[in-house]
Coordinates of C-alpha atoms in Angstrom, one line a residue:
Chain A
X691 CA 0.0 0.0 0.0
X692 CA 2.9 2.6 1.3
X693 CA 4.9 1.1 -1.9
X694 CA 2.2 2.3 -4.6
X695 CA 1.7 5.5 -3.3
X696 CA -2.0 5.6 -3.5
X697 CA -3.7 7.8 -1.1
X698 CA -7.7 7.4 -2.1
X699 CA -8.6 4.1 -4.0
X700 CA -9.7 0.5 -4.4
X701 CA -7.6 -2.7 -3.1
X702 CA -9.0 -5.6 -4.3
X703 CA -8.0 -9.2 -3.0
X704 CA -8.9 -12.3 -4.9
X705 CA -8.3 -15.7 -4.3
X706 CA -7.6 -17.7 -7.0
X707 CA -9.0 -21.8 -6.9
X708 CA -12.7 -22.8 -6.6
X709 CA -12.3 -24.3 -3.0
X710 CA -11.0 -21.0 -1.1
X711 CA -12.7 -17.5 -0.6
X712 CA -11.5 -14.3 1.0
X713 CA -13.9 -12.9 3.8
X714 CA -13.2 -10.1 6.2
X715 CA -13.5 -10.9 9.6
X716 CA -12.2 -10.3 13.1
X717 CA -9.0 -11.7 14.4
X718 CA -8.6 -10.5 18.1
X719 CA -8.1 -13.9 18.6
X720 CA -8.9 -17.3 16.9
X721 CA -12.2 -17.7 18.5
X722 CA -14.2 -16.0 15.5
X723 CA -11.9 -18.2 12.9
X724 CA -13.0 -21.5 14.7
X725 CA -16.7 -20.5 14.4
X726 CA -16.5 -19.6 10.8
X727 CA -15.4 -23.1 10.2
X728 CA -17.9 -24.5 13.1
X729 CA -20.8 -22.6 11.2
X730 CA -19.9 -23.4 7.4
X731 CA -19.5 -27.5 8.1
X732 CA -22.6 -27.3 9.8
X733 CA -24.3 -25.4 7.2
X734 CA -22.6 -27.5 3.9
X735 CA -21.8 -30.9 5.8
X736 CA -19.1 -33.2 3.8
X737 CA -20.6 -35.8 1.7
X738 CA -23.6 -36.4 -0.3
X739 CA -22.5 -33.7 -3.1
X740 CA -23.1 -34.8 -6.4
X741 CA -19.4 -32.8 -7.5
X742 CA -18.0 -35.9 -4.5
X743 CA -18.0 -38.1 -7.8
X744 CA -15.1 -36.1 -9.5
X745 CA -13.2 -35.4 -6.2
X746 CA -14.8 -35.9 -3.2
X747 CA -14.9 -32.1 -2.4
X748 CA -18.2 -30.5 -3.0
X749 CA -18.6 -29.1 0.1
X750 CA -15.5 -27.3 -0.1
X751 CA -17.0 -25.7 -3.6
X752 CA -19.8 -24.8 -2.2
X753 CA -18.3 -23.0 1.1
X754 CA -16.0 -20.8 -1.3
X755 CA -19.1 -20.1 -3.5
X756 CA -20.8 -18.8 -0.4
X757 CA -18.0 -16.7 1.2
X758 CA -16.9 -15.8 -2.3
X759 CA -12.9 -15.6 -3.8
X760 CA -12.9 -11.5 -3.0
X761 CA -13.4 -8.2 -1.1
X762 CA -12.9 -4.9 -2.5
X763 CA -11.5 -2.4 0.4
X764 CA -10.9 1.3 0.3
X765 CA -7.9 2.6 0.3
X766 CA -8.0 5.9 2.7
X767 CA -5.2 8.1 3.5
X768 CA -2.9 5.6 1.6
X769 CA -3.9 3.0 4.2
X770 CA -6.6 -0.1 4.2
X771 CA -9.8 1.1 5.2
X772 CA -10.4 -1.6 7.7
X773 CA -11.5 -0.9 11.0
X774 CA -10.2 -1.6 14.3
X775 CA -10.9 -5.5 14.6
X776 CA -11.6 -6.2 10.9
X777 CA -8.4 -8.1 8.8
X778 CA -8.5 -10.0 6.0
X779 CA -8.6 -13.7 5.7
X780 CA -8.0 -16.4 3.1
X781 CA -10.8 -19.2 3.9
X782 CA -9.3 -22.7 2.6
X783 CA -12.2 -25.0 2.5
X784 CA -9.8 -28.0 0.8
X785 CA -6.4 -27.8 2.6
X786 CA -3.7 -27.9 4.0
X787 CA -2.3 -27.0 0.7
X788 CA 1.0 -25.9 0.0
X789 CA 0.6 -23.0 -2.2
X790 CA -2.8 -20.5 -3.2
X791 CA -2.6 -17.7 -5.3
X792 CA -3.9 -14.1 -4.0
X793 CA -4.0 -11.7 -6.7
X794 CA -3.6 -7.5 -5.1
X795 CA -4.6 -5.0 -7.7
X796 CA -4.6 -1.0 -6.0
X797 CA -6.6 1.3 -8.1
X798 CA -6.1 5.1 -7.5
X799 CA -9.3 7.1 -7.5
X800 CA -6.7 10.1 -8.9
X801 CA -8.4 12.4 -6.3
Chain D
X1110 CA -22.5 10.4 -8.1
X1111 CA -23.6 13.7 -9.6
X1112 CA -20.8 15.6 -7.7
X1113 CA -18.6 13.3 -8.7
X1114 CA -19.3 13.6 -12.0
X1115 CA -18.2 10.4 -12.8
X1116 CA -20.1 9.0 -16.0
X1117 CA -18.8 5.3 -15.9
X1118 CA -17.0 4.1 -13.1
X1119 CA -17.8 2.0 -10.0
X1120 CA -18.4 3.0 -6.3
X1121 CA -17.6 0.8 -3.3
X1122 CA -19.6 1.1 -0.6
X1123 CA -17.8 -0.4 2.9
X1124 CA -19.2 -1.0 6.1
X1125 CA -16.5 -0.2 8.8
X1126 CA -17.0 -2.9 11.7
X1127 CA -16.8 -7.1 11.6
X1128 CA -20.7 -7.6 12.9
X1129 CA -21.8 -5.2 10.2
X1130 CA -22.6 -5.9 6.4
X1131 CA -23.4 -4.4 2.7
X1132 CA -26.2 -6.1 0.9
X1133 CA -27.8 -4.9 -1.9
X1134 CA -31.7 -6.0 -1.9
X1135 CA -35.3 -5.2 -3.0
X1136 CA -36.6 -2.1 -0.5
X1137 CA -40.5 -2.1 -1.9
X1138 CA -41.5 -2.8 1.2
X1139 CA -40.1 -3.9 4.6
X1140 CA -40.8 -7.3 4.2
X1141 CA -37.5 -9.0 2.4
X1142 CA -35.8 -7.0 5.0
X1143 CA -37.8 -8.5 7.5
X1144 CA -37.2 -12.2 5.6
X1145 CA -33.4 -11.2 5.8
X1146 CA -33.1 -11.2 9.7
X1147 CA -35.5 -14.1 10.4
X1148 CA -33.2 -16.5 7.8
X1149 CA -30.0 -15.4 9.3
X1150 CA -31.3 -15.4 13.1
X1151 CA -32.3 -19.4 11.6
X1152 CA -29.3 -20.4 9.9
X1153 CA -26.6 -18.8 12.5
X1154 CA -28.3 -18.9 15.7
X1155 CA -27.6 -16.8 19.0
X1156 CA -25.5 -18.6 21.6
X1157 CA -22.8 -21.4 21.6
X1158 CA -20.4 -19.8 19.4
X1159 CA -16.2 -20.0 20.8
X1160 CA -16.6 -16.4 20.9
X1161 CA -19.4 -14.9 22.9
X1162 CA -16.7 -15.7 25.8
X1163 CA -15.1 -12.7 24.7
X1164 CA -18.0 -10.2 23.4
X1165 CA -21.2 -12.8 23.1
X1166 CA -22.0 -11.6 19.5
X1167 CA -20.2 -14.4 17.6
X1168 CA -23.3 -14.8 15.9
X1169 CA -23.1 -11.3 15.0
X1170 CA -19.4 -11.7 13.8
X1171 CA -20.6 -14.3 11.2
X1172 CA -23.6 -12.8 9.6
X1173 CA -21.1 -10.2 8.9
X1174 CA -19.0 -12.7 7.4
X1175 CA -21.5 -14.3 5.3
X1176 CA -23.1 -10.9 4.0
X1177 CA -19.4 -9.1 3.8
X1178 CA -18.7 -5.8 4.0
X1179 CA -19.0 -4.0 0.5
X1180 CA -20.1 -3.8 -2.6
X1181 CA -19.1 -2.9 -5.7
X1182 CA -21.6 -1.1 -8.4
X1183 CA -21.1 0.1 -11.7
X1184 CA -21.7 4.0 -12.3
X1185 CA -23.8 3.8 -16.1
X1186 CA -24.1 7.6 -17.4
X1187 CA -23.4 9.1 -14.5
X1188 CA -25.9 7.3 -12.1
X1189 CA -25.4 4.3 -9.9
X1190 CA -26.7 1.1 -11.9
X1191 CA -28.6 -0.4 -9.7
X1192 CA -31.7 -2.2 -11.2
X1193 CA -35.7 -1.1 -10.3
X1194 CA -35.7 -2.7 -7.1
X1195 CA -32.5 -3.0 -5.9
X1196 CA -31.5 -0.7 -3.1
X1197 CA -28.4 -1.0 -0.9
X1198 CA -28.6 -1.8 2.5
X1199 CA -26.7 -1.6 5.9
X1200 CA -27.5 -4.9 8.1
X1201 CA -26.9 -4.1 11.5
X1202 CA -26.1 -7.7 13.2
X1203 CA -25.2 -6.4 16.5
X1204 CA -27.0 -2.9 17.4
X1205 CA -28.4 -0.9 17.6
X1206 CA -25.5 1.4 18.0
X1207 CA -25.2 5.6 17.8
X1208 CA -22.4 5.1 14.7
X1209 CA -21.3 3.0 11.7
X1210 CA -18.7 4.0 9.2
X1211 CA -19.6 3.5 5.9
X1212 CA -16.6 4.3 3.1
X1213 CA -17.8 5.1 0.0
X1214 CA -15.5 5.3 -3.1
X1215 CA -15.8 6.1 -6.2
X1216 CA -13.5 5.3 -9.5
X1217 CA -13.8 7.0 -12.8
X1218 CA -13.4 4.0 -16.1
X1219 CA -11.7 6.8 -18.1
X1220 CA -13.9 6.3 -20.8
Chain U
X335 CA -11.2 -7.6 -22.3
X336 CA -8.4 -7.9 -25.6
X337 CA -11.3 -5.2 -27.0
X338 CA -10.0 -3.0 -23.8
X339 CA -6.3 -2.9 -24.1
X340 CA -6.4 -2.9 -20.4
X341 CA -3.4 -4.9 -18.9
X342 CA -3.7 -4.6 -15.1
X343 CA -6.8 -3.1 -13.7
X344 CA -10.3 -4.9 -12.5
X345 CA -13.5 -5.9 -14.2
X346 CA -16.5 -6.0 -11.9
X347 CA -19.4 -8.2 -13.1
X348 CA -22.7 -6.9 -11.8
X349 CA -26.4 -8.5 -11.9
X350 CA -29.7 -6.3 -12.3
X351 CA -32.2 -7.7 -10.8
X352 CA -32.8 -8.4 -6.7
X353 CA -33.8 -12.4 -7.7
X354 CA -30.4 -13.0 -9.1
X355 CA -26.6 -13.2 -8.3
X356 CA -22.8 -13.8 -9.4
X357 CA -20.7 -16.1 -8.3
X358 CA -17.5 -17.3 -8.9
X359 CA -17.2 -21.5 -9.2
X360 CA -15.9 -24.9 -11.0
X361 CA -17.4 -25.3 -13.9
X362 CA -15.7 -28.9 -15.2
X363 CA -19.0 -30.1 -15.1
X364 CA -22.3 -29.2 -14.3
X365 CA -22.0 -31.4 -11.1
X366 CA -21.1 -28.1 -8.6
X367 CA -23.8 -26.0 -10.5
X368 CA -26.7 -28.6 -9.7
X369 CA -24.8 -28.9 -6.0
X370 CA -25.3 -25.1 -5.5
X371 CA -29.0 -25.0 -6.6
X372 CA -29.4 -28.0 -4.4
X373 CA -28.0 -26.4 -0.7
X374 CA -29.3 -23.2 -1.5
X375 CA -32.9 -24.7 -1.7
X376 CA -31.9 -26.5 1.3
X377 CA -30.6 -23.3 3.3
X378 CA -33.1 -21.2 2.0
X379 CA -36.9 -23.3 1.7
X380 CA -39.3 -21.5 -0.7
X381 CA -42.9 -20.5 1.4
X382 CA -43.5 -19.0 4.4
X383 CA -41.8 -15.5 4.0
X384 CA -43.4 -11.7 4.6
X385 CA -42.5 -11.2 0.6
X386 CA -44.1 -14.3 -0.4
X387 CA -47.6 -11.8 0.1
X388 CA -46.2 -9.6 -2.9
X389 CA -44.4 -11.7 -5.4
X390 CA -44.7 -15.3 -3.7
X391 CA -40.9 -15.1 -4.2
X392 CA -39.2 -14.4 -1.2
X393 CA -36.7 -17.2 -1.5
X394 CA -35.2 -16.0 -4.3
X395 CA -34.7 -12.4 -2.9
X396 CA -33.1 -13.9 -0.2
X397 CA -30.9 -16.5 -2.2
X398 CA -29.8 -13.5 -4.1
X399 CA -28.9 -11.7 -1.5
X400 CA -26.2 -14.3 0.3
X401 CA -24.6 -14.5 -3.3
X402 CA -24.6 -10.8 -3.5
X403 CA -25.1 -9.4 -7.5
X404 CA -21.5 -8.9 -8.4
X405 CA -17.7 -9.9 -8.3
X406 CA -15.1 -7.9 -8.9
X407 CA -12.2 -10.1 -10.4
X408 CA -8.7 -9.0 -11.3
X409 CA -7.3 -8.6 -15.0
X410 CA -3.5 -9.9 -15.3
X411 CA -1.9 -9.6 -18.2
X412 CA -4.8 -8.6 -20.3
X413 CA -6.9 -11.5 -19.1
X414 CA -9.4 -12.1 -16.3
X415 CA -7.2 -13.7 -13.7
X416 CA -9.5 -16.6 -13.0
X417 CA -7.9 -19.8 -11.8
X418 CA -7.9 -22.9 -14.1
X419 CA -11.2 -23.8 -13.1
X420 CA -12.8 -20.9 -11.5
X421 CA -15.7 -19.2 -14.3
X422 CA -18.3 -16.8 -13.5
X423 CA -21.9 -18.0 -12.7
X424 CA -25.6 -15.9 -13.3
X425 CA -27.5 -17.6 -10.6
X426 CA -31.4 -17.0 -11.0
X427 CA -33.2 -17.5 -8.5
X428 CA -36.7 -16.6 -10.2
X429 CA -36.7 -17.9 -13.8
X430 CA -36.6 -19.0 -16.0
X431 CA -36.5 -15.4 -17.3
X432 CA -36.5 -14.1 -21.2
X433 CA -34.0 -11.4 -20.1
X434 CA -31.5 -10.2 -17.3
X435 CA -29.1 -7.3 -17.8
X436 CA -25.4 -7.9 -16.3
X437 CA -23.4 -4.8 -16.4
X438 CA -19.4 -5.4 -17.3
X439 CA -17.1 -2.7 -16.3
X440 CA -13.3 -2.6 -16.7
X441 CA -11.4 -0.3 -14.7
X442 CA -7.4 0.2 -15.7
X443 CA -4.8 0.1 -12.9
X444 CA -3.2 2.5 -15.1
X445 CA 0.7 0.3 -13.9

């Protein structure tokens, strides 16, 4: 962010792969990250999918297609517009892995 | 928008604050809004979350997560483009409070 | 996108319409695409909500809304920087329909 010099503008993080997604969230501590994953394997239990055929994974599609493989976050006074408790997390729904690809791309509002 | 003078573009509109959320949605009335809270208050229930040692919102924290914090809409001849019925909406998961940020940006396509 | 000349930038694809949605997901075969259709009926039961008095359709308003209408997805190299297997996804909730606008916009990170 300090490196591109952009003071007012878009950051946009995007996960590529069809079994992750990005969400916002807080990270005081690991509490709200263990109920994320609590709440999204209760919600899209394992098994039964018809996508388990190809590779046994279809929940794992289906989490990501809910939390989604981006956010879009302002960029004010040349820093992330988060607030206090909010960060950024990559969701893997098919891990451990031992690589994932997060595309940044900063756009500058040129104001 | 019309200050902005921005004729093709998007604008970002983020909620500051992990139990908050962006959605965009039909306003007609107040019923899908009402539809809203009764399916999240059923699909992430109050109570029994890791977190509501620390705060007792973790249901709050992932609403928030599910809904996310933002979205991004394209600016068509110099006016947002939503469609007839679709209106943008803050969803308050853990209020009500006296104050949200909201960051709205906007980005000019050049064109 | 080649039509753009844009190298590095983002390209946000955006639903009109409160009944429909985008997402990002596999599309190998059409095995996560009947998957989706098949939790979100699940998560989301049509009859008995407050909009079902207007339209009778208030499951689709609210499927639309956990999608969300839009994705913003990065361009690299002059190309949509989708993984191998990731594709983009109209979800409609209320059709089958004759028609549903989806407004492209490409923004250049001007790098």
């Amino acid at each position: 962010m300090a490196e591109s010099k952009v003071r007012t503008g878009l950051v946009n993080v995007y996960a590529q792969g069809a079994t992750a997604g990005i969400m916002v969230q807080e990270n005081w501590d690991q509490s709200v990250q263990n109920d994320v994953i609590t709440l999204f394997n209760k919600l899209v239990p394992s098994g039964g999918w018809e996508h388990d055929h190809q590779d046994n994974n279809g929940d794992s599609h289906l989490k990501a297609g809910i939390v989604g493989p981006q956010e879009t976050i302002p960029i004010v006074d040349g820093e992330m517009g988060l607030s206090t408790w909010q960060n950024i997390f990559l969701c893997e729904f098919d891990g451990p892995r031992s690589k994932r690809n997060v595309v940044v791309t900063i756009l500058n509002s040129g104001k």
